[in-house]
């Protein structure tokens, strides 16, 4: 097996820490060793591809394969398959509900595995949101003719957050208005955050249950819909803020010669 090795910086020649805690052990697992370049970026040389050309971490086949096969990401692939199967069985509640429910339950498992096994990755953070968006988008577009608008909005927010804020987007709202900070506080692990996330994730499932008569009481249907819809509107305020700030970054990053 070809072993990926990092190029030593011409300036410092010091090894880079691979793990967040500063340990170099993360690079040595699986035969991958690393050093940092003078610019602070980590460069790999893969013998299988020719040692003359330094490669960034994401272009090293061995490293990419390892990330793709992280256990949390495998859970993400399973979730994706369940969502697609549920989509095909949308009009058969006896099949749809178990498939979608298992996918939703696994949403918490991948994050726990990532922390437990030390297998967090930018790809895993991206995949998690992609599967969430596909599931909700499928529900909204099947429930209502205008449901695609909700799905389109959520994908637009996805592009804004992961395009400018990166995989740590949840922790990038320190300078936002008070309401947005309150919503995003502690990674949504507050009463307000739980309300917003419930409106985002549970409202389309609730509406599906209402359509198929799973909720026998109209009062329960109305109360639950109002409560979840209010949470979804709060989520909308955060979504619009994300889009607005992303547009601000795009328009503010124009080269100086274009401004003049």
PDB file of C-alpha atoms in Angstrom:
ATOM      1  CA  UNK A   1       0.000   0.000   0.000  1.00  0.00           C
ATOM      2  CA  UNK A   2       1.299   3.448  -0.857  1.00  0.00           C
ATOM      3  CA  UNK A   3       1.938   5.585   2.199  1.00  0.00           C
ATOM      4  CA  UNK A   4       0.983   9.248   2.072  1.00  0.00           C
ATOM      5  CA  UNK A   5       3.634  11.555   3.477  1.00  0.00           C
ATOM      6  CA  UNK A   6       3.595  15.281   4.032  1.00  0.00           C
ATOM      7  CA  UNK A   7       6.139  17.730   2.673  1.00  0.00           C
ATOM      8  CA  UNK A   8       8.272  19.407   5.322  1.00  0.00           C
ATOM      9  CA  UNK A   9       8.222  23.169   5.345  1.00  0.00           C
ATOM     10  CA  UNK A  10      11.291  24.726   3.801  1.00  0.00           C
ATOM     11  CA  UNK A  11      11.129  27.445   6.436  1.00  0.00           C
ATOM     12  CA  UNK A  12      10.571  25.548   9.661  1.00  0.00           C
ATOM     13  CA  UNK A  13      10.657  21.806   8.990  1.00  0.00           C
ATOM     14  CA  UNK A  14       8.446  21.336  12.043  1.00  0.00           C
ATOM     15  CA  UNK A  15       5.749  18.669  12.135  1.00  0.00           C
ATOM     16  CA  UNK A  16       2.172  19.870  12.167  1.00  0.00           C
ATOM     17  CA  UNK A  17      -0.415  18.756  14.675  1.00  0.00           C
ATOM     18  CA  UNK A  18      -3.169  16.811  13.000  1.00  0.00           C
ATOM     19  CA  UNK A  19      -5.660  16.568  15.811  1.00  0.00           C
ATOM     20  CA  UNK A  20      -7.459  19.546  17.394  1.00  0.00           C
ATOM     21  CA  UNK A  21      -5.626  18.937  20.647  1.00  0.00           C
ATOM     22  CA  UNK A  22      -2.252  19.412  18.958  1.00  0.00           C
ATOM     23  CA  UNK A  23      -1.238  15.757  18.805  1.00  0.00           C
ATOM     24  CA  UNK A  24       0.501  14.356  15.762  1.00  0.00           C
ATOM     25  CA  UNK A  25      -0.978  10.930  16.315  1.00  0.00           C
ATOM     26  CA  UNK A  26      -3.928  11.567  14.022  1.00  0.00           C
ATOM     27  CA  UNK A  27      -1.655  11.638  10.991  1.00  0.00           C
ATOM     28  CA  UNK A  28       0.111   8.444  11.943  1.00  0.00           C
ATOM     29  CA  UNK A  29      -2.962   6.251  12.165  1.00  0.00           C
ATOM     30  CA  UNK A  30      -3.304   4.099   9.065  1.00  0.00           C
ATOM     31  CA  UNK A  31       0.240   4.854   7.872  1.00  0.00           C
ATOM     32  CA  UNK A  32      -0.291   8.547   7.190  1.00  0.00           C
ATOM     33  CA  UNK A  33       2.357  10.939   8.483  1.00  0.00           C
ATOM     34  CA  UNK A  34       2.418  14.673   8.218  1.00  0.00           C
ATOM     35  CA  UNK A  35       4.240  17.965   8.472  1.00  0.00           C
ATOM     36  CA  UNK A  36       3.099  21.521   7.941  1.00  0.00           C
ATOM     37  CA  UNK A  37       4.153  23.880   5.209  1.00  0.00           C
ATOM     38  CA  UNK A  38       5.483  27.325   6.013  1.00  0.00           C
ATOM     39  CA  UNK A  39       2.136  28.827   5.058  1.00  0.00           C
ATOM     40  CA  UNK A  40       0.374  26.710   7.638  1.00  0.00           C
ATOM     41  CA  UNK A  41      -1.337  24.385   5.180  1.00  0.00           C
ATOM     42  CA  UNK A  42      -0.720  20.641   5.271  1.00  0.00           C
ATOM     43  CA  UNK A  43       0.680  19.126   2.100  1.00  0.00           C
ATOM     44  CA  UNK A  44       0.828  15.438   1.214  1.00  0.00           C
ATOM     45  CA  UNK A  45       3.044  13.574  -1.190  1.00  0.00           C
ATOM     46  CA  UNK A  46       1.560  10.267  -2.296  1.00  0.00           C
ATOM     47  CA  UNK A  47       4.140   7.839  -3.727  1.00  0.00           C
ATOM     48  CA  UNK A  48       1.416   6.179  -5.758  1.00  0.00           C
ATOM     49  CA  UNK A  49       0.844   9.461  -7.589  1.00  0.00           C
ATOM     50  CA  UNK A  50       4.452  10.559  -7.839  1.00  0.00           C
ATOM     51  CA  UNK A  51       6.426  12.136  -5.021  1.00  0.00           C
ATOM     52  CA  UNK A  52       7.432  15.235  -6.920  1.00  0.00           C
ATOM     53  CA  UNK A  53       4.110  17.030  -6.567  1.00  0.00           C
ATOM     54  CA  UNK A  54       2.904  18.037  -3.092  1.00  0.00           C
ATOM     55  CA  UNK A  55      -0.822  17.467  -2.642  1.00  0.00           C
ATOM     56  CA  UNK A  56      -3.290  19.025  -0.267  1.00  0.00           C
ATOM     57  CA  UNK A  57      -4.873  16.703   2.258  1.00  0.00           C
ATOM     58  CA  UNK A  58      -8.149  16.369   0.340  1.00  0.00           C
ATOM     59  CA  UNK A  59      -6.345  15.190  -2.826  1.00  0.00           C
ATOM     60  CA  UNK A  60      -4.551  12.255  -1.211  1.00  0.00           C
ATOM     61  CA  UNK A  61      -6.484   9.116  -2.220  1.00  0.00           C
ATOM     62  CA  UNK A  62      -5.658   7.176   0.937  1.00  0.00           C
ATOM     63  CA  UNK A  63      -6.725  10.000   3.223  1.00  0.00           C
ATOM     64  CA  UNK A  64      -9.895  10.649   1.242  1.00  0.00           C
ATOM     65  CA  UNK A  65     -10.839   6.982   1.349  1.00  0.00           C
ATOM     66  CA  UNK A  66     -10.313   6.861   5.109  1.00  0.00           C
ATOM     67  CA  UNK A  67     -12.598   9.864   5.605  1.00  0.00           C
ATOM     68  CA  UNK A  68     -15.252   8.433   3.297  1.00  0.00           C
ATOM     69  CA  UNK A  69     -15.218   5.213   5.332  1.00  0.00           C
ATOM     70  CA  UNK A  70     -15.456   6.830   8.751  1.00  0.00           C
ATOM     71  CA  UNK A  71     -18.209   5.107  10.717  1.00  0.00           C
ATOM     72  CA  UNK A  72     -20.267   8.312  11.156  1.00  0.00           C
ATOM     73  CA  UNK A  73     -20.193   8.801   7.382  1.00  0.00           C
ATOM     74  CA  UNK A  74     -21.288   5.200   6.795  1.00  0.00           C
ATOM     75  CA  UNK A  75     -24.263   5.975   9.038  1.00  0.00           C
ATOM     76  CA  UNK A  76     -24.899   8.983   6.790  1.00  0.00           C
ATOM     77  CA  UNK A  77     -24.969   6.742   3.705  1.00  0.00           C
ATOM     78  CA  UNK A  78     -27.487   4.468   5.436  1.00  0.00           C
ATOM     79  CA  UNK A  79     -29.617   7.491   6.294  1.00  0.00           C
ATOM     80  CA  UNK A  80     -29.475   8.629   2.678  1.00  0.00           C
ATOM     81  CA  UNK A  81     -30.690   5.222   1.478  1.00  0.00           C
ATOM     82  CA  UNK A  82     -33.530   5.269   4.010  1.00  0.00           C
ATOM     83  CA  UNK A  83     -34.619   8.741   2.912  1.00  0.00           C
ATOM     84  CA  UNK A  84     -34.687   7.722  -0.750  1.00  0.00           C
ATOM     85  CA  UNK A  85     -36.629   4.556   0.104  1.00  0.00           C
ATOM     86  CA  UNK A  86     -39.085   6.591   2.173  1.00  0.00           C
ATOM     87  CA  UNK A  87     -39.504   8.979  -0.753  1.00  0.00           C
ATOM     88  CA  UNK A  88     -40.513   6.064  -2.975  1.00  0.00           C
ATOM     89  CA  UNK A  89     -42.997   4.876  -0.331  1.00  0.00           C
ATOM     90  CA  UNK A  90     -44.461   8.303   0.437  1.00  0.00           C
ATOM     91  CA  UNK A  91     -48.034   7.194  -0.293  1.00  0.00           C
ATOM     92  CA  UNK A  92     -47.727   4.061   1.817  1.00  0.00           C
ATOM     93  CA  UNK A  93     -47.605   5.273   5.435  1.00  0.00           C
ATOM     94  CA  UNK A  94     -47.001   1.777   6.840  1.00  0.00           C
ATOM     95  CA  UNK A  95     -43.682   1.730   4.962  1.00  0.00           C
ATOM     96  CA  UNK A  96     -42.852   5.430   4.904  1.00  0.00           C
ATOM     97  CA  UNK A  97     -43.127   6.067   8.652  1.00  0.00           C
ATOM     98  CA  UNK A  98     -40.677   3.336   9.784  1.00  0.00           C
ATOM     99  CA  UNK A  99     -38.137   4.229   7.094  1.00  0.00           C
ATOM    100  CA  UNK A 100     -38.211   7.950   7.793  1.00  0.00           C
ATOM    101  CA  UNK A 101     -38.283   7.429  11.564  1.00  0.00           C
ATOM    102  CA  UNK A 102     -35.153   5.252  11.516  1.00  0.00           C
ATOM    103  CA  UNK A 103     -33.365   7.811   9.351  1.00  0.00           C
ATOM    104  CA  UNK A 104     -34.315  10.576  11.789  1.00  0.00           C
ATOM    105  CA  UNK A 105     -33.188   8.496  14.779  1.00  0.00           C
ATOM    106  CA  UNK A 106     -29.805   7.841  13.156  1.00  0.00           C
ATOM    107  CA  UNK A 107     -29.336  11.597  12.781  1.00  0.00           C
ATOM    108  CA  UNK A 108     -28.165  11.685  16.388  1.00  0.00           C
ATOM    109  CA  UNK A 109     -26.067   8.545  16.103  1.00  0.00           C
ATOM    110  CA  UNK A 110     -23.610   9.839  13.501  1.00  0.00           C
ATOM    111  CA  UNK A 111     -22.667  12.875  15.587  1.00  0.00           C
ATOM    112  CA  UNK A 112     -22.211  10.742  18.704  1.00  0.00           C
ATOM    113  CA  UNK A 113     -20.031   8.277  16.798  1.00  0.00           C
ATOM    114  CA  UNK A 114     -17.932  11.072  15.349  1.00  0.00           C
ATOM    115  CA  UNK A 115     -17.143  12.426  18.805  1.00  0.00           C
ATOM    116  CA  UNK A 116     -16.745   8.996  20.381  1.00  0.00           C
ATOM    117  CA  UNK A 117     -14.363   7.661  17.746  1.00  0.00           C
ATOM    118  CA  UNK A 118     -12.584  10.919  16.989  1.00  0.00           C
ATOM    119  CA  UNK A 119     -13.818  10.753  13.399  1.00  0.00           C
ATOM    120  CA  UNK A 120     -15.174  14.260  12.910  1.00  0.00           C
ATOM    121  CA  UNK A 121     -14.666  15.618   9.402  1.00  0.00           C
ATOM    122  CA  UNK A 122     -15.785  18.448   7.188  1.00  0.00           C
ATOM    123  CA  UNK A 123     -17.266  15.904   4.809  1.00  0.00           C
ATOM    124  CA  UNK A 124     -19.288  14.353   7.640  1.00  0.00           C
ATOM    125  CA  UNK A 125     -20.680  17.743   8.684  1.00  0.00           C
ATOM    126  CA  UNK A 126     -21.610  18.433   5.065  1.00  0.00           C
ATOM    127  CA  UNK A 127     -23.180  14.994   4.533  1.00  0.00           C
ATOM    128  CA  UNK A 128     -25.289  15.289   7.680  1.00  0.00           C
ATOM    129  CA  UNK A 129     -26.931  18.515   6.512  1.00  0.00           C
ATOM    130  CA  UNK A 130     -27.352  17.202   2.952  1.00  0.00           C
ATOM    131  CA  UNK A 131     -29.326  14.182   4.182  1.00  0.00           C
ATOM    132  CA  UNK A 132     -31.417  16.376   6.484  1.00  0.00           C
ATOM    133  CA  UNK A 133     -32.237  18.741   3.624  1.00  0.00           C
ATOM    134  CA  UNK A 134     -33.108  15.899   1.256  1.00  0.00           C
ATOM    135  CA  UNK A 135     -35.514  14.398   3.790  1.00  0.00           C
ATOM    136  CA  UNK A 136     -37.289  17.652   4.583  1.00  0.00           C
ATOM    137  CA  UNK A 137     -37.290  18.759   0.961  1.00  0.00           C
ATOM    138  CA  UNK A 138     -38.884  15.475  -0.062  1.00  0.00           C
ATOM    139  CA  UNK A 139     -41.621  15.915   2.531  1.00  0.00           C
ATOM    140  CA  UNK A 140     -42.404  19.541   1.698  1.00  0.00           C
ATOM    141  CA  UNK A 141     -42.457  18.960  -2.059  1.00  0.00           C
ATOM    142  CA  UNK A 142     -44.756  15.938  -1.706  1.00  0.00           C
ATOM    143  CA  UNK A 143     -47.116  17.559   0.797  1.00  0.00           C
ATOM    144  CA  UNK A 144     -47.816  20.808  -1.053  1.00  0.00           C
ATOM    145  CA  UNK A 145     -47.491  22.133  -4.580  1.00  0.00           C
ATOM    146  CA  UNK A 146     -45.572  25.099  -3.190  1.00  0.00           C
ATOM    147  CA  UNK A 147     -43.441  22.903  -0.940  1.00  0.00           C
ATOM    148  CA  UNK A 148     -40.493  23.158  -3.313  1.00  0.00           C
ATOM    149  CA  UNK A 149     -40.138  26.796  -2.220  1.00  0.00           C
ATOM    150  CA  UNK A 150     -39.356  25.706   1.337  1.00  0.00           C
ATOM    151  CA  UNK A 151     -36.885  23.140   0.042  1.00  0.00           C
ATOM    152  CA  UNK A 152     -35.242  25.728  -2.219  1.00  0.00           C
ATOM    153  CA  UNK A 153     -34.887  28.152   0.692  1.00  0.00           C
ATOM    154  CA  UNK A 154     -33.241  25.510   2.866  1.00  0.00           C
ATOM    155  CA  UNK A 155     -30.785  24.570   0.125  1.00  0.00           C
ATOM    156  CA  UNK A 156     -29.970  28.239  -0.389  1.00  0.00           C
ATOM    157  CA  UNK A 157     -29.198  28.582   3.327  1.00  0.00           C
ATOM    158  CA  UNK A 158     -27.071  25.435   3.122  1.00  0.00           C
ATOM    159  CA  UNK A 159     -24.976  26.987   0.352  1.00  0.00           C
ATOM    160  CA  UNK A 160     -24.623  30.243   2.293  1.00  0.00           C
ATOM    161  CA  UNK A 161     -23.583  28.612   5.568  1.00  0.00           C
ATOM    162  CA  UNK A 162     -21.201  25.996   4.221  1.00  0.00           C
ATOM    163  CA  UNK A 163     -19.836  28.307   1.556  1.00  0.00           C
ATOM    164  CA  UNK A 164     -18.797  31.178   3.828  1.00  0.00           C
ATOM    165  CA  UNK A 165     -18.954  29.840   7.403  1.00  0.00           C
ATOM    166  CA  UNK A 166     -17.577  26.315   6.831  1.00  0.00           C
ATOM    167  CA  UNK A 167     -18.242  23.197   8.862  1.00  0.00           C
ATOM    168  CA  UNK A 168     -18.215  25.211  12.113  1.00  0.00           C
ATOM    169  CA  UNK A 169     -21.089  27.406  10.959  1.00  0.00           C
ATOM    170  CA  UNK A 170     -23.078  26.879  14.170  1.00  0.00           C
ATOM    171  CA  UNK A 171     -20.406  28.714  16.168  1.00  0.00           C
ATOM    172  CA  UNK A 172     -20.095  31.699  13.797  1.00  0.00           C
ATOM    173  CA  UNK A 173     -22.939  33.908  14.978  1.00  0.00           C
ATOM    174  CA  UNK A 174     -21.266  35.854  17.807  1.00  0.00           C
ATOM    175  CA  UNK A 175     -21.793  39.197  16.048  1.00  0.00           C
ATOM    176  CA  UNK A 176     -25.379  38.493  14.952  1.00  0.00           C
ATOM    177  CA  UNK A 177     -28.495  40.195  16.384  1.00  0.00           C
ATOM    178  CA  UNK A 178     -29.637  39.054  19.829  1.00  0.00           C
ATOM    179  CA  UNK A 179     -32.473  36.889  18.501  1.00  0.00           C
ATOM    180  CA  UNK A 180     -30.188  35.026  16.109  1.00  0.00           C
ATOM    181  CA  UNK A 181     -27.591  34.500  18.833  1.00  0.00           C
ATOM    182  CA  UNK A 182     -30.289  33.199  21.175  1.00  0.00           C
ATOM    183  CA  UNK A 183     -31.504  30.738  18.540  1.00  0.00           C
ATOM    184  CA  UNK A 184     -27.999  29.484  17.745  1.00  0.00           C
ATOM    185  CA  UNK A 185     -26.761  29.501  21.341  1.00  0.00           C
ATOM    186  CA  UNK A 186     -25.045  26.317  22.535  1.00  0.00           C
ATOM    187  CA  UNK A 187     -25.647  24.561  19.246  1.00  0.00           C
ATOM    188  CA  UNK A 188     -29.462  24.833  19.541  1.00  0.00           C
ATOM    189  CA  UNK A 189     -29.332  23.136  22.958  1.00  0.00           C
ATOM    190  CA  UNK A 190     -31.561  25.702  24.652  1.00  0.00           C
ATOM    191  CA  UNK A 191     -35.373  25.843  24.995  1.00  0.00           C
ATOM    192  CA  UNK A 192     -35.554  28.379  22.165  1.00  0.00           C
ATOM    193  CA  UNK A 193     -33.153  26.357  20.035  1.00  0.00           C
ATOM    194  CA  UNK A 194     -35.136  23.160  20.588  1.00  0.00           C
ATOM    195  CA  UNK A 195     -38.324  24.992  19.592  1.00  0.00           C
ATOM    196  CA  UNK A 196     -36.704  26.259  16.391  1.00  0.00           C
ATOM    197  CA  UNK A 197     -35.214  22.871  15.480  1.00  0.00           C
ATOM    198  CA  UNK A 198     -38.575  21.218  16.184  1.00  0.00           C
ATOM    199  CA  UNK A 199     -40.263  23.612  13.796  1.00  0.00           C
ATOM    200  CA  UNK A 200     -37.603  22.917  11.191  1.00  0.00           C
ATOM    201  CA  UNK A 201     -37.527  19.121  11.429  1.00  0.00           C
ATOM    202  CA  UNK A 202     -40.813  18.014  12.977  1.00  0.00           C
ATOM    203  CA  UNK A 203     -43.315  20.344  11.274  1.00  0.00           C
ATOM    204  CA  UNK A 204     -43.255  18.533   7.874  1.00  0.00           C
ATOM    205  CA  UNK A 205     -43.532  15.153   9.643  1.00  0.00           C
ATOM    206  CA  UNK A 206     -46.433  16.499  11.727  1.00  0.00           C
ATOM    207  CA  UNK A 207     -48.211  17.702   8.598  1.00  0.00           C
ATOM    208  CA  UNK A 208     -47.715  14.282   7.026  1.00  0.00           C
ATOM    209  CA  UNK A 209     -49.322  12.706  10.096  1.00  0.00           C
ATOM    210  CA  UNK A 210     -52.225  15.148   9.867  1.00  0.00           C
ATOM    211  CA  UNK A 211     -52.782  14.326   6.200  1.00  0.00           C
ATOM    212  CA  UNK A 212     -52.954  10.600   6.847  1.00  0.00           C
ATOM    213  CA  UNK A 213     -55.148  10.885   9.911  1.00  0.00           C
ATOM    214  CA  UNK A 214     -52.642   9.677  12.503  1.00  0.00           C
ATOM    215  CA  UNK A 215     -53.779  12.421  14.909  1.00  0.00           C
ATOM    216  CA  UNK A 216     -57.410  11.734  15.753  1.00  0.00           C
ATOM    217  CA  UNK A 217     -58.118  15.028  17.518  1.00  0.00           C
ATOM    218  CA  UNK A 218     -58.456  18.179  15.430  1.00  0.00           C
ATOM    219  CA  UNK A 219     -57.538  20.224  18.512  1.00  0.00           C
ATOM    220  CA  UNK A 220     -54.246  18.355  18.805  1.00  0.00           C
ATOM    221  CA  UNK A 221     -53.619  18.817  15.103  1.00  0.00           C
ATOM    222  CA  UNK A 222     -54.279  22.572  15.286  1.00  0.00           C
ATOM    223  CA  UNK A 223     -52.292  23.169  18.493  1.00  0.00           C
ATOM    224  CA  UNK A 224     -49.310  21.165  17.319  1.00  0.00           C
ATOM    225  CA  UNK A 225     -49.324  22.820  13.900  1.00  0.00           C
ATOM    226  CA  UNK A 226     -49.425  26.315  15.397  1.00  0.00           C
ATOM    227  CA  UNK A 227     -46.647  25.580  17.875  1.00  0.00           C
ATOM    228  CA  UNK A 228     -44.381  24.001  15.256  1.00  0.00           C
ATOM    229  CA  UNK A 229     -45.190  26.640  12.634  1.00  0.00           C
ATOM    230  CA  UNK A 230     -44.126  29.355  15.087  1.00  0.00           C
ATOM    231  CA  UNK A 231     -40.826  27.541  15.571  1.00  0.00           C
ATOM    232  CA  UNK A 232     -40.429  27.281  11.805  1.00  0.00           C
ATOM    233  CA  UNK A 233     -40.973  31.035  11.448  1.00  0.00           C
ATOM    234  CA  UNK A 234     -38.229  31.642  14.009  1.00  0.00           C
ATOM    235  CA  UNK A 235     -36.007  29.354  11.950  1.00  0.00           C
ATOM    236  CA  UNK A 236     -36.939  31.447   8.905  1.00  0.00           C
ATOM    237  CA  UNK A 237     -35.637  34.574  10.634  1.00  0.00           C
ATOM    238  CA  UNK A 238     -32.277  32.867  11.178  1.00  0.00           C
ATOM    239  CA  UNK A 239     -32.264  31.604   7.592  1.00  0.00           C
ATOM    240  CA  UNK A 240     -32.884  35.076   6.187  1.00  0.00           C
ATOM    241  CA  UNK A 241     -30.076  36.439   8.347  1.00  0.00           C
ATOM    242  CA  UNK A 242     -27.704  33.784   6.970  1.00  0.00           C
ATOM    243  CA  UNK A 243     -28.627  34.684   3.403  1.00  0.00           C
ATOM    244  CA  UNK A 244     -28.336  38.420   4.089  1.00  0.00           C
ATOM    245  CA  UNK A 245     -24.884  38.153   5.672  1.00  0.00           C
ATOM    246  CA  UNK A 246     -23.691  35.855   2.886  1.00  0.00           C
ATOM    247  CA  UNK A 247     -24.790  38.369   0.252  1.00  0.00           C
ATOM    248  CA  UNK A 248     -22.959  41.035   2.253  1.00  0.00           C
ATOM    249  CA  UNK A 249     -19.763  38.990   2.177  1.00  0.00           C
ATOM    250  CA  UNK A 250     -20.069  38.392  -1.548  1.00  0.00           C
ATOM    251  CA  UNK A 251     -20.640  42.037  -2.398  1.00  0.00           C
ATOM    252  CA  UNK A 252     -17.996  43.210   0.072  1.00  0.00           C
ATOM    253  CA  UNK A 253     -15.283  40.949  -1.352  1.00  0.00           C
ATOM    254  CA  UNK A 254     -15.251  42.538  -4.806  1.00  0.00           C
ATOM    255  CA  UNK A 255     -11.733  43.556  -5.930  1.00  0.00           C
ATOM    256  CA  UNK A 256     -10.856  47.197  -5.362  1.00  0.00           C
ATOM    257  CA  UNK A 257     -10.490  47.945  -9.074  1.00  0.00           C
ATOM    258  CA  UNK A 258     -14.087  46.803  -9.686  1.00  0.00           C
ATOM    259  CA  UNK A 259     -15.406  49.105  -6.960  1.00  0.00           C
ATOM    260  CA  UNK A 260     -13.770  52.096  -8.546  1.00  0.00           C
TER     261      UNK A 260
END
